[in-house]
Coordinates of C-alpha atoms and ligand atoms in Angstrom, one line a residue:
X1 CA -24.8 -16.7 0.7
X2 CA -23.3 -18.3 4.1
X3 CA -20.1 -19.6 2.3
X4 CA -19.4 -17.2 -0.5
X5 CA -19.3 -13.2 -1.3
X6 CA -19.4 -12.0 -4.1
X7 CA -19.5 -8.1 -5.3
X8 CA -19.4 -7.1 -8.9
X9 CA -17.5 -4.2 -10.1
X10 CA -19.0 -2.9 -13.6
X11 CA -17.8 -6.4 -15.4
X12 CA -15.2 -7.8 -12.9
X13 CA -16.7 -10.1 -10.6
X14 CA -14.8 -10.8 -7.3
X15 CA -16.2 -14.3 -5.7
X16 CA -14.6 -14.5 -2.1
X17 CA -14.7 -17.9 -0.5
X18 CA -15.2 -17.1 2.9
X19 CA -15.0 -20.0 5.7
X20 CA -11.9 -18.6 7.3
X21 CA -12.0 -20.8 10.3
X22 CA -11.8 -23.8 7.6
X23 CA -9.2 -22.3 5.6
X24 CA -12.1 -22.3 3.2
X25 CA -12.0 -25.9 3.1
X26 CA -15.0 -27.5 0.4
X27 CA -17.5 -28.8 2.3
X28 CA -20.6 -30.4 0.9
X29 CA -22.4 -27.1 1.1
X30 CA -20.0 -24.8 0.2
X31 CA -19.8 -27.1 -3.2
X32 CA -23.6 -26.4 -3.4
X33 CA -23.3 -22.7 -2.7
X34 CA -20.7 -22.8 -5.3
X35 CA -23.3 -24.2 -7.8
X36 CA -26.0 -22.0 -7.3
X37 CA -23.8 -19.3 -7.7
X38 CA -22.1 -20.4 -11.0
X39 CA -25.8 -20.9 -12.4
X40 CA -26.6 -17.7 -11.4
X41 CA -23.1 -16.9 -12.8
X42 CA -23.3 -17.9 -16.5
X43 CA -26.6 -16.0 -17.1
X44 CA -25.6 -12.4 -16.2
X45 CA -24.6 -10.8 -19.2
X46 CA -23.0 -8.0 -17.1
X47 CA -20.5 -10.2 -15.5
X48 CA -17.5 -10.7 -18.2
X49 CA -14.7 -11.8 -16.2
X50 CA -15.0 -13.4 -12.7
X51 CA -12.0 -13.6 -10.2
X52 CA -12.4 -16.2 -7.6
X53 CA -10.0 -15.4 -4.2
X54 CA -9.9 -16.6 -0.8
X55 CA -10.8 -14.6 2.7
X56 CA -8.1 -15.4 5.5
X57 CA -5.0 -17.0 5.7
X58 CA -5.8 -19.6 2.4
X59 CA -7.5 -19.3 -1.3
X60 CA -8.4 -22.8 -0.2
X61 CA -7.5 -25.6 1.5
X62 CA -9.0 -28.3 0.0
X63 CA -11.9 -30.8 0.1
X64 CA -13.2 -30.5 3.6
X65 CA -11.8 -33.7 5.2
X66 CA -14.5 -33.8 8.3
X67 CA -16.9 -34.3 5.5
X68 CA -14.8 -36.9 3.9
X69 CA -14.0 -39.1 6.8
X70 CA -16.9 -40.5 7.3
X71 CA -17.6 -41.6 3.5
X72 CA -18.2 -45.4 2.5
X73 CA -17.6 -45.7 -1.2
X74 CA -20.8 -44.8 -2.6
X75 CA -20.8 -41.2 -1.0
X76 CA -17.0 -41.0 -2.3
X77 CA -18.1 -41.7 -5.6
X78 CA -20.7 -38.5 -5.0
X79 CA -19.0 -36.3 -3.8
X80 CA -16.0 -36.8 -6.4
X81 CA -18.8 -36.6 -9.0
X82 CA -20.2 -33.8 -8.0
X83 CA -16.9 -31.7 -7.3
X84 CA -15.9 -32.4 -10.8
X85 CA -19.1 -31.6 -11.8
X86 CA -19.4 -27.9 -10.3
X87 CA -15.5 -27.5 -11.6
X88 CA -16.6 -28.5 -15.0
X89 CA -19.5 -25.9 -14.9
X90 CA -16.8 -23.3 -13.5
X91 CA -14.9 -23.8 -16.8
X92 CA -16.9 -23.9 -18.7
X93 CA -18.6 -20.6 -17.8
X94 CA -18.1 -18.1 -21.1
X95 CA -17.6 -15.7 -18.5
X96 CA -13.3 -15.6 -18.0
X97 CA -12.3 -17.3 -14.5
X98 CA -9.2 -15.8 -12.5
X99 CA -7.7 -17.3 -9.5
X100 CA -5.9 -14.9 -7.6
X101 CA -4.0 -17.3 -4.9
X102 CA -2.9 -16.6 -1.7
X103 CA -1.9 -19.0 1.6
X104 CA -3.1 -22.7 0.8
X105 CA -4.1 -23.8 -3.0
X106 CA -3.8 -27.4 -1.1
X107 CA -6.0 -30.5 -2.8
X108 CA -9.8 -29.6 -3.4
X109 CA -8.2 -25.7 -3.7
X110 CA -5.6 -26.7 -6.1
X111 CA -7.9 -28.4 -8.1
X112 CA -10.5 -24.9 -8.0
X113 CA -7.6 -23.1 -9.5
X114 CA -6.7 -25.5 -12.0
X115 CA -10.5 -25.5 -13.3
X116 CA -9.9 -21.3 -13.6
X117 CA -8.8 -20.0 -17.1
X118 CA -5.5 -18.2 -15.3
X119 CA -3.9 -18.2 -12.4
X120 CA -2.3 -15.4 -10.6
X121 CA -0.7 -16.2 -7.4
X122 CA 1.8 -15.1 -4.7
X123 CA 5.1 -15.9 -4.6
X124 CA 4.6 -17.5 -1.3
X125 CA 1.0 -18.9 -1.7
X126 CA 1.8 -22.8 -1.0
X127 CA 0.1 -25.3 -3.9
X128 CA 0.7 -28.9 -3.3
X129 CA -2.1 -32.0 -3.6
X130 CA -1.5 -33.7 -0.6
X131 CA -4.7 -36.4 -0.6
X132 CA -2.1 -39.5 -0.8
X133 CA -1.2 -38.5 2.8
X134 CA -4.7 -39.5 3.7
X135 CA -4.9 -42.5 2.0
X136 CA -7.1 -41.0 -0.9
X137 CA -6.2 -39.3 -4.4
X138 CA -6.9 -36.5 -6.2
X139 CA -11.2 -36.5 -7.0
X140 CA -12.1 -33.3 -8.7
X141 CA -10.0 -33.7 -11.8
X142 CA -6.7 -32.8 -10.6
X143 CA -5.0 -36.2 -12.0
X144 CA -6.8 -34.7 -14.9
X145 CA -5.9 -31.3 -15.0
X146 CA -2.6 -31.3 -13.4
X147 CA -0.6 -33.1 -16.1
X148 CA -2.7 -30.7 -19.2
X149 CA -1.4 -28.1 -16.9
X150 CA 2.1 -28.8 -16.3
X151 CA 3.0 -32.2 -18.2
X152 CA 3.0 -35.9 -17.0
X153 CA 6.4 -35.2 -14.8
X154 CA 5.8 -32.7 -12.6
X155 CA 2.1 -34.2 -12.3
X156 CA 3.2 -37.4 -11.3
X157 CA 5.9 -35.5 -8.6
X158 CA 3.1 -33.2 -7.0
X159 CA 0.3 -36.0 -6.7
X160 CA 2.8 -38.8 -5.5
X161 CA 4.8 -36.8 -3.1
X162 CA 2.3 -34.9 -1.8
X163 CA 5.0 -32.3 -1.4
X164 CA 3.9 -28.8 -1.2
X165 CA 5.2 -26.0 -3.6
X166 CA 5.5 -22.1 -3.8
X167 CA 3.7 -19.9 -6.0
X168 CA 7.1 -18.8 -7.4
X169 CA 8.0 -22.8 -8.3
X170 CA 4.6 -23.1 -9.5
X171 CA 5.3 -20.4 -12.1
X172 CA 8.0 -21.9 -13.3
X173 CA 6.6 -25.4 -14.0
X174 CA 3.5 -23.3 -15.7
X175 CA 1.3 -24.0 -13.0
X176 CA 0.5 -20.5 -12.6
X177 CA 0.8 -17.9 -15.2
X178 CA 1.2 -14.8 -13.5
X179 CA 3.0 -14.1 -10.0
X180 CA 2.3 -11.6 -7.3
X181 CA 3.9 -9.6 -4.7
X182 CA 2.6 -11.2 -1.5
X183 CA -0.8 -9.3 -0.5
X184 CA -1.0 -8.3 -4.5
X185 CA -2.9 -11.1 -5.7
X186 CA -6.1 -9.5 -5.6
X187 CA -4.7 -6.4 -7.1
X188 CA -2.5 -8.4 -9.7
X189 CA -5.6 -10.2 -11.4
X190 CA -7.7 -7.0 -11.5
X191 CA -4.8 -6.2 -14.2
X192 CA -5.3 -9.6 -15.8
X193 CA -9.1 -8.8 -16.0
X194 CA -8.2 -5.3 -17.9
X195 CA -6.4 -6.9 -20.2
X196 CA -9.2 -9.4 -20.7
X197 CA -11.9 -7.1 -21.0
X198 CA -9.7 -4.7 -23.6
X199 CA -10.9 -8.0 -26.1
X200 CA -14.2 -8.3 -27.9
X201 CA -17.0 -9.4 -26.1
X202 CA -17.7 -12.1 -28.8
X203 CA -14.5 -12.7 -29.3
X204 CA -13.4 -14.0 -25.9
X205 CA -15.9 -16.1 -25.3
X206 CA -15.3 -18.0 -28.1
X207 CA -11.7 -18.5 -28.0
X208 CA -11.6 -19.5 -24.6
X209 CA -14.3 -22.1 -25.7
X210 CA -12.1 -23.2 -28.6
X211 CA -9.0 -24.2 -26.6
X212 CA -11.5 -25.8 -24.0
X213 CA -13.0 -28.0 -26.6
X214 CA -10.0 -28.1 -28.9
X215 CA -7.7 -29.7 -26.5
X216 CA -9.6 -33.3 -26.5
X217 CA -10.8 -33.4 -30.0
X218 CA -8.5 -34.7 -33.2
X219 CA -6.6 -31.6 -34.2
X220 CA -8.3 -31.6 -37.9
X221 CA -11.6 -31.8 -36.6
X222 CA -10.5 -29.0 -33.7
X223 CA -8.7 -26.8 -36.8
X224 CA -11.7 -27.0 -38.3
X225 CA -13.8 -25.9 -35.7
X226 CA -11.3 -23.1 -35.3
X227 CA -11.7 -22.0 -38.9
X228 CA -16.0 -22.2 -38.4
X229 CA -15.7 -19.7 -35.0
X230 CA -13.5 -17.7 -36.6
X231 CA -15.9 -17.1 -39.2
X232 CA -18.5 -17.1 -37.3
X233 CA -16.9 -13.6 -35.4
X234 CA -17.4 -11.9 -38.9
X235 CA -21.3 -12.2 -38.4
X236 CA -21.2 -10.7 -35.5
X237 CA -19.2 -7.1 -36.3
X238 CA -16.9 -7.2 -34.2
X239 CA -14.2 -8.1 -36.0
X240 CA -15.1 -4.9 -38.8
X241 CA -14.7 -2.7 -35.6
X242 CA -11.7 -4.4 -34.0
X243 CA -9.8 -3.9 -37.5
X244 CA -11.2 -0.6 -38.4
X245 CA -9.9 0.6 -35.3
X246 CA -6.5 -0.8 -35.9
X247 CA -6.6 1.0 -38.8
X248 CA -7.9 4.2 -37.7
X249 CA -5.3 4.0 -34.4
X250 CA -8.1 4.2 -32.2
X251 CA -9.3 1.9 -29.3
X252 CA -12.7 -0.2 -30.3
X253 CA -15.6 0.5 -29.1
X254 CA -17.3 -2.5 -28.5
X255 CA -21.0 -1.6 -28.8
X256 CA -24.2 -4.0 -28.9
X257 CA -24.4 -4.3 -33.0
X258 CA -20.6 -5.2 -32.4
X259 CA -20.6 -7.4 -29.4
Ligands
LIG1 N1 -10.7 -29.9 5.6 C1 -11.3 -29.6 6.7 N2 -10.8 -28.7 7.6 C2 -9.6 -28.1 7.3 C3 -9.0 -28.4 6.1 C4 -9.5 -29.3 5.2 N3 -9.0 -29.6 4.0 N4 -7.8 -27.6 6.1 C5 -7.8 -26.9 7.2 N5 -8.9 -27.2 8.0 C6 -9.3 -26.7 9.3 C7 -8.5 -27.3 10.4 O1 -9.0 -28.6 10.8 C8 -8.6 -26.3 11.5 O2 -9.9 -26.4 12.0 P1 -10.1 -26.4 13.7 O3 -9.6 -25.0 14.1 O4 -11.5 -26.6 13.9 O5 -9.2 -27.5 14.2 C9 -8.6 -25.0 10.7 O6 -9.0 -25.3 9.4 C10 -7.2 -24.3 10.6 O7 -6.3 -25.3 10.1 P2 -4.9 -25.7 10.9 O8 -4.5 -27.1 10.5 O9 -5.1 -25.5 12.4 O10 -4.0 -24.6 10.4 P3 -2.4 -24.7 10.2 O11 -1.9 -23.3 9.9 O12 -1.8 -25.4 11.4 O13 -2.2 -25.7 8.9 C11 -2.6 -26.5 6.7 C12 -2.6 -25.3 7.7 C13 -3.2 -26.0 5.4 C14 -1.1 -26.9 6.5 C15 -3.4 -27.6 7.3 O14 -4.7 -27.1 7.8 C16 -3.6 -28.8 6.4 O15 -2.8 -29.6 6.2 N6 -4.9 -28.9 5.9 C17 -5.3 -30.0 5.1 C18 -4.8 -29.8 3.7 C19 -5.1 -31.0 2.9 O16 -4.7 -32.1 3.1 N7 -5.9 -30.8 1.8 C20 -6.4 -31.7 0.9 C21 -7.7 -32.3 1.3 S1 -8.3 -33.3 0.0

């Protein structure tokens, strides 16, 4: 990959963007990279949680702006398609997605760690969605995500003003769920992944589905959903060894009849 790095340790994957120069900024072919990847992604069974980070001085900087200023309308409407379309794949990977944030989470970057499942960041990685200063908006989602994220308020503040935030005021608005020490954001969602990977292998998937899906249907239809998949677990035997283990004060062991 020219863009991207990736390396796998056992089940943690650690996807690197890596266009330093750029401040990893989302070109048209990084976006395709990006693609490839994620279908790679979603169809190894190894992989079981995936942490996405930037090399350099940013996580990412954004929607590369060379590419965008040349764009008449149709080729806006493209490339805002297809950025919400590789975001949409990202989340909806049953793999779990971690941003761990340092430097710039500006625009495009913002809107790649909003698409992740949680967001670790450092206390002085800088978030903001500055497109109106350009004369454009928010295109992958963001207008979307941000106010699912966070609420209408501090939506409407971040995308009007433009004005750029810390990663310790973006944890306290909820844009970011865990902070770092600065130059721990790497090692601070490795801990995340633990924790993630401490759950069953069935049961994960599945739940992180659930609140996907859940969040935009009617809440009977989504309770009732929730009640099927929860069900469904008990097929699987994972839920027998989860609770047997309880009981037994063990830890489970996940094996393949169970997971
Ligand atoms: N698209 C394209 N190139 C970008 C970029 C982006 N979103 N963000 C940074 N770059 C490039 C710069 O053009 C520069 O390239 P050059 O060396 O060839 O001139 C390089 O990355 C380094 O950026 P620079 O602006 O010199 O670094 P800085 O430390 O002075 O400023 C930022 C950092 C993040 C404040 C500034 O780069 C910036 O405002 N970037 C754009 C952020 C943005 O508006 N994103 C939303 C886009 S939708």
């Amino acid at each position: 990959m020219e863009f991207l790095k990736f390396e796998q340790q056992g089940p943690i994957g650690i996807l690197s963007f890596n266009r330093p120069d750029k401040l990893n900024a989302l070109s048209l072919d990084v976006l395709d990279e990006l693609e490839s990847f994620l279908r790679d992604a979603e169809k190894n069974t190894s992989l079981r949680v995936l942490i996405l980070r930037g090399e350099g001085r940013a996580f990412v900087a954004g929607a590369d702006i060379r590419t965008m200023s040349g764009f008449q309308a149709e080729e806006a409407v493209a490339f805002a398609r297809k950025g919400q379309r590789v975001f949409g794949f990202l989340e909806e990977l049953p793999q779990v997605v971690i941003a761990a944030v340092h430097g710039y989470a500006l625009g495009g970057g913002m809107e790649l760690a909003m698409a992740c499942d949680i967001r670790v960041a450092e206390r002085t990685a800088q978030f903001g969605q500055p497109e109106v200063h350009l004369g454009i908006i928010p295109g992958f989602a963001g207008t979307q995500r941000l106010p699912r994220l966070v609420g209408t308020g501090w939506a409407r503040y971040l995308i009007l003003t433009g004005r750029r935030i810390t990663g310790e005021e973006a944890h306290r608005i909820g844009l970011v769920e865990v902070l770092a020490e600065e130059g721990k954001a790497l090692e601070t969602a490795m801990d995340v992944a633990r924790d993630v990977l401490k759950g069953g292998p069935h049961a994960i998937p599945l739940a992180k589905r659930m609140v996907l899906r859940g969040v935009d249907m009617p809440f009977p239809v989504a309770q009732a959903f929730e009640a099927e998949t929860f069900a469904y677990l008990f097929t699987t035997g994972e839920p027998q060894e989860g609770m047997r283990a309880f009981l037994e004060k063990r830890r489970p062991a996940w094996t393949e009849e169970s997971s």
